[in-house]
PDB file of C-alpha atoms and ligand atoms in Angstrom:
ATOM      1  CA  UNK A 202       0.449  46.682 -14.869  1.00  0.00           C
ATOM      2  CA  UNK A 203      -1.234  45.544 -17.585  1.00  0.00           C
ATOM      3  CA  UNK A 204      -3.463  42.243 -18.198  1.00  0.00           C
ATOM      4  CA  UNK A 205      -1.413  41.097 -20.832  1.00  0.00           C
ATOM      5  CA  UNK A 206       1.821  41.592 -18.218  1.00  0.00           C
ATOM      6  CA  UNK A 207      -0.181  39.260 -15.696  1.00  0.00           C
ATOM      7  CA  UNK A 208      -0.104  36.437 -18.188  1.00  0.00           C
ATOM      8  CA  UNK A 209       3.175  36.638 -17.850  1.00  0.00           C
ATOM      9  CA  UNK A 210       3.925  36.188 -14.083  1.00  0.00           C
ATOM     10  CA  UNK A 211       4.797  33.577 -11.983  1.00  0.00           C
ATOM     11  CA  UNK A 212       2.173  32.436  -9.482  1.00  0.00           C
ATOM     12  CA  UNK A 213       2.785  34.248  -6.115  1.00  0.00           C
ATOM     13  CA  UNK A 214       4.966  32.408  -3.917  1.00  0.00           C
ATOM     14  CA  UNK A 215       7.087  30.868  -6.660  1.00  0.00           C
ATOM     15  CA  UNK A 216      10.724  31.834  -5.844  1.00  0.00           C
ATOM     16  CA  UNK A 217      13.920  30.921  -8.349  1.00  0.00           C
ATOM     17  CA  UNK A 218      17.309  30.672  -6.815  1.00  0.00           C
ATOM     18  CA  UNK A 219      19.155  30.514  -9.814  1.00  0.00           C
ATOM     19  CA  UNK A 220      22.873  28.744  -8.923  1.00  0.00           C
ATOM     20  CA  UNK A 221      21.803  28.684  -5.569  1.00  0.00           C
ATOM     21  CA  UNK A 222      24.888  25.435  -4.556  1.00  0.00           C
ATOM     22  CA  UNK A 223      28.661  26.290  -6.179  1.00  0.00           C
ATOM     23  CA  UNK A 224      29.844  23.156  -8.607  1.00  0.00           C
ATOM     24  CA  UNK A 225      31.710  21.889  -4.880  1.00  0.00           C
ATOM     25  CA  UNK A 226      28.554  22.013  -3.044  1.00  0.00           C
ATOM     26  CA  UNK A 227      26.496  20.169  -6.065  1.00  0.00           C
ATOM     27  CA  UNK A 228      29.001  17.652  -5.985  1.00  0.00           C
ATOM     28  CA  UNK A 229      28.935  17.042  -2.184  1.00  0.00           C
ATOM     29  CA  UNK A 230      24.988  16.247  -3.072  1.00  0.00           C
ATOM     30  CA  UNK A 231      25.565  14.047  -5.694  1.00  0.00           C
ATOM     31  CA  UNK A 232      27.796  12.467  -2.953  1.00  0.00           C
ATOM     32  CA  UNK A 233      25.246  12.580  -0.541  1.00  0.00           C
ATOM     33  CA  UNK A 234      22.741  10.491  -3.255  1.00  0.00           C
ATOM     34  CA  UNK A 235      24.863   8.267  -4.089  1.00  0.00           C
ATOM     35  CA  UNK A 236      25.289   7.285  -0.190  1.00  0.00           C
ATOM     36  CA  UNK A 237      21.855   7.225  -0.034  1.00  0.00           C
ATOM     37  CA  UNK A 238      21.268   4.943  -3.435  1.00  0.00           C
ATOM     38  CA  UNK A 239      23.558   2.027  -1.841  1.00  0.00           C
ATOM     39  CA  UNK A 240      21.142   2.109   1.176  1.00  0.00           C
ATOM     40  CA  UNK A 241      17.843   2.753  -0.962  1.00  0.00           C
ATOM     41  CA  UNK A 242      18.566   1.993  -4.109  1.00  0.00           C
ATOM     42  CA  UNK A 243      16.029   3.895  -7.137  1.00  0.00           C
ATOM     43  CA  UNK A 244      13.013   2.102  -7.489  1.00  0.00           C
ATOM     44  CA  UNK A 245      10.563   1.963 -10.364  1.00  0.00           C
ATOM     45  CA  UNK A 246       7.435   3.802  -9.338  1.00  0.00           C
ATOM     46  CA  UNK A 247       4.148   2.847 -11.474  1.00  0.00           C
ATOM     47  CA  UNK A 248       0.668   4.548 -12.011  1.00  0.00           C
ATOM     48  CA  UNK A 249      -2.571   4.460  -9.989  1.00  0.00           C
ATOM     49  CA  UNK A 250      -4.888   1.587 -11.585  1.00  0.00           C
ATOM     50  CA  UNK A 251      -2.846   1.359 -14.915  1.00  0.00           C
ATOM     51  CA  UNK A 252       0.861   0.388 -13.524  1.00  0.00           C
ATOM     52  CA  UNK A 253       2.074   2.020 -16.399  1.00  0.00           C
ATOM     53  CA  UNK A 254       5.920   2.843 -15.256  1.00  0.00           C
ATOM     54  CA  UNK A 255       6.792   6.830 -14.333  1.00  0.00           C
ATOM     55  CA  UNK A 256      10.024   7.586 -16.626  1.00  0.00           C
ATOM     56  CA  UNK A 257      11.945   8.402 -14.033  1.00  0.00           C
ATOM     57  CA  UNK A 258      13.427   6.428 -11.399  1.00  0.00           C
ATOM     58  CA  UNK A 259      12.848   7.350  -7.400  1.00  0.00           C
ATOM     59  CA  UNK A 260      13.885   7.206  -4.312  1.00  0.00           C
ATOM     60  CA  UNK A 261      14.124   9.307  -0.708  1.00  0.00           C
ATOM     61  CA  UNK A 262      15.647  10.365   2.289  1.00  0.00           C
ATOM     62  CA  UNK A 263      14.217  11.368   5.173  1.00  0.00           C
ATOM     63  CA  UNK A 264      11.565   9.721   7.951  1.00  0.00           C
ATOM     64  CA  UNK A 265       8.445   9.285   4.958  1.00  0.00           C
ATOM     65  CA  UNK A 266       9.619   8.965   1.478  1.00  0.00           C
ATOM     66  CA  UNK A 267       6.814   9.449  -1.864  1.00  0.00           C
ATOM     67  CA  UNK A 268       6.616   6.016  -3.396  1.00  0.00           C
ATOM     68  CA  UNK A 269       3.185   4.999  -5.942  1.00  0.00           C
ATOM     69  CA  UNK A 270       2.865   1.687  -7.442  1.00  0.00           C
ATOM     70  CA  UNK A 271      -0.374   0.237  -9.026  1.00  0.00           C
ATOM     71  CA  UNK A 272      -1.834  -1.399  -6.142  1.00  0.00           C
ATOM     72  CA  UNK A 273      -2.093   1.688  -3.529  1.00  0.00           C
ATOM     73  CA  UNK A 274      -1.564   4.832  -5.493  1.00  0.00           C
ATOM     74  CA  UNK A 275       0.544   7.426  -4.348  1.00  0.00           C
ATOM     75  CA  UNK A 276       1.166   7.604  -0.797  1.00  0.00           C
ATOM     76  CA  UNK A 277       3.971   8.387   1.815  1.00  0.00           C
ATOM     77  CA  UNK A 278       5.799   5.189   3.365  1.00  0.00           C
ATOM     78  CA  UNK A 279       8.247   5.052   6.397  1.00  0.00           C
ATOM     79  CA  UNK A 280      10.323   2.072   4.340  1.00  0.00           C
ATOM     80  CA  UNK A 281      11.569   1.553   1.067  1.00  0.00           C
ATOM     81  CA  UNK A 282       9.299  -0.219  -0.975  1.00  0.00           C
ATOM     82  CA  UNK A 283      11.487  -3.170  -1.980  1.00  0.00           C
ATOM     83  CA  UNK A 284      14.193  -3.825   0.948  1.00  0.00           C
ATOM     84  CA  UNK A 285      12.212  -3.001   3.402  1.00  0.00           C
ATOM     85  CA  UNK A 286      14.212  -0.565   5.287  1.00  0.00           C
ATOM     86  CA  UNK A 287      13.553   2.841   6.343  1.00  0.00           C
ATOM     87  CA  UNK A 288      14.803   5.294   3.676  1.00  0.00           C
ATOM     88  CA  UNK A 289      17.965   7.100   4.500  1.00  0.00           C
ATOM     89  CA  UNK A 290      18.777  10.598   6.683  1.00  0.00           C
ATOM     90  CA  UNK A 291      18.016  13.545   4.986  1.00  0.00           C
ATOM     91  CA  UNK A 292      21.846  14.950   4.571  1.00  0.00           C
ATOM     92  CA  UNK A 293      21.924  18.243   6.663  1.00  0.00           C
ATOM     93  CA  UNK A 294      22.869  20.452   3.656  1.00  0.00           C
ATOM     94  CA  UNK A 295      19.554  19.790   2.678  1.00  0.00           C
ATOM     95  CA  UNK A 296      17.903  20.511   5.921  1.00  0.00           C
ATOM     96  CA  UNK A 297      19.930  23.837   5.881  1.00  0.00           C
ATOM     97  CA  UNK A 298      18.623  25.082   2.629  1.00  0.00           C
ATOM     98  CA  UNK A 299      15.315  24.088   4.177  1.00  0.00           C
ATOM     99  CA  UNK A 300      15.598  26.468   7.462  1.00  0.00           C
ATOM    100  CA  UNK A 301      16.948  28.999   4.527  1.00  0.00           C
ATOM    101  CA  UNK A 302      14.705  29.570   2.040  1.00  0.00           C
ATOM    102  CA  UNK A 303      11.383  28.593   3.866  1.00  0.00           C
ATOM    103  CA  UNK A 304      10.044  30.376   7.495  1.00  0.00           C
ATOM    104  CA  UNK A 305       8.505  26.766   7.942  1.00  0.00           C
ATOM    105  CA  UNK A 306       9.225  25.837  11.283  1.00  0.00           C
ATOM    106  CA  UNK A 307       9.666  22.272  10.960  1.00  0.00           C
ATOM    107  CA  UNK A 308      12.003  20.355   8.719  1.00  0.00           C
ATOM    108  CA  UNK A 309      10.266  18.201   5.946  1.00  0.00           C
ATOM    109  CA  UNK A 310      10.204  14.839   6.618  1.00  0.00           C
ATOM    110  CA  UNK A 311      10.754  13.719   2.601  1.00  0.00           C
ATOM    111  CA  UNK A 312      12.943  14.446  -0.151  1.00  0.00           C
ATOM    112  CA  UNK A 313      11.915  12.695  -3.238  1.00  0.00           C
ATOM    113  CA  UNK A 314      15.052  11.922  -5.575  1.00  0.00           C
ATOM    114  CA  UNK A 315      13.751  11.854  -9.387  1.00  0.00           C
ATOM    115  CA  UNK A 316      16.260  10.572 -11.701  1.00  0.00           C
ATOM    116  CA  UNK A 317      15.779  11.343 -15.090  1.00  0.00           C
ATOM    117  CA  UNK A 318      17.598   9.113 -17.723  1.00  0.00           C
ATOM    118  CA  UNK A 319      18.181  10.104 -21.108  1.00  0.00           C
ATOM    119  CA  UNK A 320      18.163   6.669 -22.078  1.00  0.00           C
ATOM    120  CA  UNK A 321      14.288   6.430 -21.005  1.00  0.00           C
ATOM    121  CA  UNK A 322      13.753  10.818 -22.320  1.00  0.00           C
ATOM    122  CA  UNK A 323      12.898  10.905 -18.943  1.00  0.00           C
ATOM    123  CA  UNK A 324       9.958  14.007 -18.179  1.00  0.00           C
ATOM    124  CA  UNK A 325       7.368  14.210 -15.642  1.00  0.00           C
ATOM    125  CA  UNK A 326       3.366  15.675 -16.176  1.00  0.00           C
ATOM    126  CA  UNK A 327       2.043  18.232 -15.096  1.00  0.00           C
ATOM    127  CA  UNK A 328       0.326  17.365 -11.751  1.00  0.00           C
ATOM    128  CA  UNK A 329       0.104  18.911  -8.440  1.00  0.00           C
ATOM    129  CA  UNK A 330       1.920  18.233  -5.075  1.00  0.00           C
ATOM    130  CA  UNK A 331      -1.488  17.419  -2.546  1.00  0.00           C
ATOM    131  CA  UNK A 332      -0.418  14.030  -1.118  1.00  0.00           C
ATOM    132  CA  UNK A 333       0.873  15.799   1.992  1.00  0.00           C
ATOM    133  CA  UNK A 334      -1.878  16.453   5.294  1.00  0.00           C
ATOM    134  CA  UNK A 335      -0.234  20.103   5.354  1.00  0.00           C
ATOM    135  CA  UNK A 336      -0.473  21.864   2.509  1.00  0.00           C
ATOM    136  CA  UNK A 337       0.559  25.030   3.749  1.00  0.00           C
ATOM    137  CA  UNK A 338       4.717  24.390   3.984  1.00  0.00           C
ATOM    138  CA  UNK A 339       6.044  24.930   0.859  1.00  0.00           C
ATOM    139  CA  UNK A 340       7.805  22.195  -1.544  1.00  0.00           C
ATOM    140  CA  UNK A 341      11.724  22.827  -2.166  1.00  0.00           C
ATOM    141  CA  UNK A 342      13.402  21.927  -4.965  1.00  0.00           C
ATOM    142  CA  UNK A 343      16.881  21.153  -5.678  1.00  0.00           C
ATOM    143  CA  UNK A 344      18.397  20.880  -9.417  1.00  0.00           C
ATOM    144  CA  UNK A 345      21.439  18.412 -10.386  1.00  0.00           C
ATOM    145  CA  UNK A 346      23.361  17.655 -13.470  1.00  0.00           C
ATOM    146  CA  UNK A 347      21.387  18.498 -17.064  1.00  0.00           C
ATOM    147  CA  UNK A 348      19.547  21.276 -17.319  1.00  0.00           C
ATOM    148  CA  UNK A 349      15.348  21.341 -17.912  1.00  0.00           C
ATOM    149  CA  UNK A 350      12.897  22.825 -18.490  1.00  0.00           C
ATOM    150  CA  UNK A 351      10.314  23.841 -15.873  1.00  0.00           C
ATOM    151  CA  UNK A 352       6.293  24.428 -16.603  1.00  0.00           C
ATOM    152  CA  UNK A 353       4.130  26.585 -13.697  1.00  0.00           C
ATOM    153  CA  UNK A 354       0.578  26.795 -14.317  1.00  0.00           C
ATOM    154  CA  UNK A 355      -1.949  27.674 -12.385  1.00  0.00           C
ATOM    155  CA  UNK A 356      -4.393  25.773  -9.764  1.00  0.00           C
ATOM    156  CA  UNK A 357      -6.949  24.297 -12.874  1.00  0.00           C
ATOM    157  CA  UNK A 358      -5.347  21.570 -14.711  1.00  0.00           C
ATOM    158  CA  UNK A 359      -4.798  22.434 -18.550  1.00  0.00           C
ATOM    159  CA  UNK A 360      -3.944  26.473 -18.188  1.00  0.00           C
ATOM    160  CA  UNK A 361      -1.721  28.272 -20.035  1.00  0.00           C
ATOM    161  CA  UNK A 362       2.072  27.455 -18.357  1.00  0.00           C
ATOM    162  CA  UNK A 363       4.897  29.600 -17.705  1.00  0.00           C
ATOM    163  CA  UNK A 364       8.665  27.667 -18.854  1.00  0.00           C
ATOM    164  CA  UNK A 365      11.700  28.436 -16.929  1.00  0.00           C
ATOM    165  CA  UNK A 366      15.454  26.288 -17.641  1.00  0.00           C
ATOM    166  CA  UNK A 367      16.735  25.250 -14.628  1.00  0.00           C
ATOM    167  CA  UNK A 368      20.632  24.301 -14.246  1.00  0.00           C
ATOM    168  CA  UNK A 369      22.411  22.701 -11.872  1.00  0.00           C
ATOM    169  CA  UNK A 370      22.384  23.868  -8.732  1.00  0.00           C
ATOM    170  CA  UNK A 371      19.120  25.907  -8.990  1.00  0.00           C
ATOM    171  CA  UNK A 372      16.620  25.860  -6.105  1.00  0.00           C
ATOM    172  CA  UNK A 373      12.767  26.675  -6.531  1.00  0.00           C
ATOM    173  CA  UNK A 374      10.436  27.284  -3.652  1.00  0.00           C
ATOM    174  CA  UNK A 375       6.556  26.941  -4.171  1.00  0.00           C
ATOM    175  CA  UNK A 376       4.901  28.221  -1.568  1.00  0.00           C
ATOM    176  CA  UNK A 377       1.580  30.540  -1.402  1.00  0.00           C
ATOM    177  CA  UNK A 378      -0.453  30.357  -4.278  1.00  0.00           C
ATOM    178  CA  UNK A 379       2.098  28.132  -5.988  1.00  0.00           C
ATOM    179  CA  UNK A 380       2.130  25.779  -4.133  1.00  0.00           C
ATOM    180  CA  UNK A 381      -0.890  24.260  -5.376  1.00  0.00           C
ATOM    181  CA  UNK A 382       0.098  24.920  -9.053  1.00  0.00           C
ATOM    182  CA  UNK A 383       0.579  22.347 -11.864  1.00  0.00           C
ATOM    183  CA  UNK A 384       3.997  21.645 -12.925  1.00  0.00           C
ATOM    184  CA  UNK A 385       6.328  19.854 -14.238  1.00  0.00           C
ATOM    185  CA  UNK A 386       8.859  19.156 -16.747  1.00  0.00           C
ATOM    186  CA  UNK A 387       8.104  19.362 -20.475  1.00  0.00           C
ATOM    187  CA  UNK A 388      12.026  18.754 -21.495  1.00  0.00           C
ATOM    188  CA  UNK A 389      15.437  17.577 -19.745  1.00  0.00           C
ATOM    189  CA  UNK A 390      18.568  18.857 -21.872  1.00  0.00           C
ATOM    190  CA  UNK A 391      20.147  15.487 -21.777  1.00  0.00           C
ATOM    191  CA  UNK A 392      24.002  15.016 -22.309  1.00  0.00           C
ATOM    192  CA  UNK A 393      25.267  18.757 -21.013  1.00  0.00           C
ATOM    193  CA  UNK A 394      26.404  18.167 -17.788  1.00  0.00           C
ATOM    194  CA  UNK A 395      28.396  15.856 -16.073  1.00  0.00           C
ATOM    195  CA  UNK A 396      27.971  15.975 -12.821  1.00  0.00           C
ATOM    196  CA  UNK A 397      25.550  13.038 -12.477  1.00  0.00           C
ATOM    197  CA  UNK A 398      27.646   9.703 -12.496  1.00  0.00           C
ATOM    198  CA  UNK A 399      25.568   7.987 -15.514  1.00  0.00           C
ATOM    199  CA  UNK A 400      24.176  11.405 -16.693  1.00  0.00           C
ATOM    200  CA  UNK A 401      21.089  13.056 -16.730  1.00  0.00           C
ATOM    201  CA  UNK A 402      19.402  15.251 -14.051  1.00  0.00           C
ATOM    202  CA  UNK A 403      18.457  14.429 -10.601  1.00  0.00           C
ATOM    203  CA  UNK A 404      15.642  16.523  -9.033  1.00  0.00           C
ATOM    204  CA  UNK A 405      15.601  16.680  -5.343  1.00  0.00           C
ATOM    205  CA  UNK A 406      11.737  17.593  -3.957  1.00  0.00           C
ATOM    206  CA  UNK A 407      11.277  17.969  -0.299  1.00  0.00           C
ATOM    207  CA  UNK A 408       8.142  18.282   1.206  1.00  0.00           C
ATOM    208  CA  UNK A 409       6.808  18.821   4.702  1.00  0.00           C
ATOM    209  CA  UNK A 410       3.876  15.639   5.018  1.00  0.00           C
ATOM    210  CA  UNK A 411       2.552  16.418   8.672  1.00  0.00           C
ATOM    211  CA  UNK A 412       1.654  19.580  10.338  1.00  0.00           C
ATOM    212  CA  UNK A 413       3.720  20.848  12.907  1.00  0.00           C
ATOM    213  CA  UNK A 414       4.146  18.779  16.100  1.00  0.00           C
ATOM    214  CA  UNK A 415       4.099  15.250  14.049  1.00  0.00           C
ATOM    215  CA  UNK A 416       7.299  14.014  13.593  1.00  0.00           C
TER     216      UNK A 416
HETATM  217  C1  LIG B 693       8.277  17.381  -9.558  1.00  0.00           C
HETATM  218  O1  LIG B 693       7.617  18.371  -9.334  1.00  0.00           O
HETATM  219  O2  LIG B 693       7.807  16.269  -9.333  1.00  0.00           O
HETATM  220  C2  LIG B 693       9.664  17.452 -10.125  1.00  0.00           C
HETATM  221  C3  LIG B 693      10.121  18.807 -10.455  1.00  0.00           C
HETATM  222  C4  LIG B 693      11.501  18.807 -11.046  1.00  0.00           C
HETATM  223  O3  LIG B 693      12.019  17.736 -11.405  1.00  0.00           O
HETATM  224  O4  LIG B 693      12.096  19.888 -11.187  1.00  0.00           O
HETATM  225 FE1  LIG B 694       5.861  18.108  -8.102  1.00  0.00          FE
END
């Protein structure tokens, strides 16, 4: 292999499932949200320090669920942040795919939901995932409705990126030396699929908080 060919890999431990949930099984997640939404409705999450508002909307399932707001940052809470209540189960399909495409022997405890609106040309930085204690159980992602576009980089902020479209359905891993890779998503294709009741693409991010033997 050549240098030049190294510039163009994928950081080790980044796996692609391409169409990894049939059209039925997408839908039975989009089900699954939307049972989860009347319980824990999406929530506005704002910046560290500025408050300036994320594009996207958010909300969880599982024991811990990712919120940030201006005050206290980005952290993990057991409730939602504006009713109170704990966040929803995580649906077992999800904790299926988890036991699947991971050898991580405990389930995560949070699934982020990202909802990205084409009204608001919802796209998200590049940043890393490091807001869990264990950092060694990878972060599983789940693709729904339009299509985007997906930057990797590498561990140092401000690298050269590799892109990769993701459709609905799709599943990335980041695990090994991915797993502490910038990334995020430079472009959603707004307006080609359907599958999301009021459009646009719904990211699904679960992520293992605690090491093994917390619950
Ligand atoms: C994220 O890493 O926060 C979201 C990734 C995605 O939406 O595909
Ligand atoms: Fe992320």
């Amino acid at each position: 292999m050549t240098s030049q060919d190294s510039h163009n890999l994928f950081p080790s431990g980044f796996a692609h499932y391409p169409l990894y949930f049939s059209p039925e099984e997408q839908a039975g997640l989009i089900d699954a949200v939307k049972q989860g939404i009347a319980v824990a409705p999406f929530f506005q999450p704002t910046m560290p320090r500025t408050g300036a508002p994320l594009s996207v909307v958010m909300s969880n399932f599982g024991s811990l669920g990712w919120v940030t707001d201006k005050e206290k940052g980005y952290r993990y809470e057991p409730c939602h942040p504006k009713t109170g209540q704990p966040w929803p189960k995580l649906p077992e399909a999800l904790g299926v795919l988890w036991d699947k495409v991971t050898d991580f022997p405990a389930r995560p405890e949070a699934t982020l939901i990202n909802w990205y609106r084409a009204d608001k040309a919802s796209k998200m930085g590049m940043h890393v995932d490091n807001d869990e204690n264990d950092l060694r159980a990878p972060v599983v992602s789940v693709s729904l409705g339009d299509p985007a576009m997906f930057r990797i980089g590498g561990p140092k902020r401000g690298g050269p990126t590799q892109g990769i479209k993701l459709y609905s359905g799709d599943v990335v891993v980041l695990a090994g030396d991915a797993r502490l890779c910038h990334h995020g998503v430079s472009k959603v294709y707004y307006g080609e699929s359907a599958l999301v009741p009021k459009g646009g693409r719904i990211n699904l991010t679960m992520r293992r908080v605690n090491g093994i033997g917390a619950t």
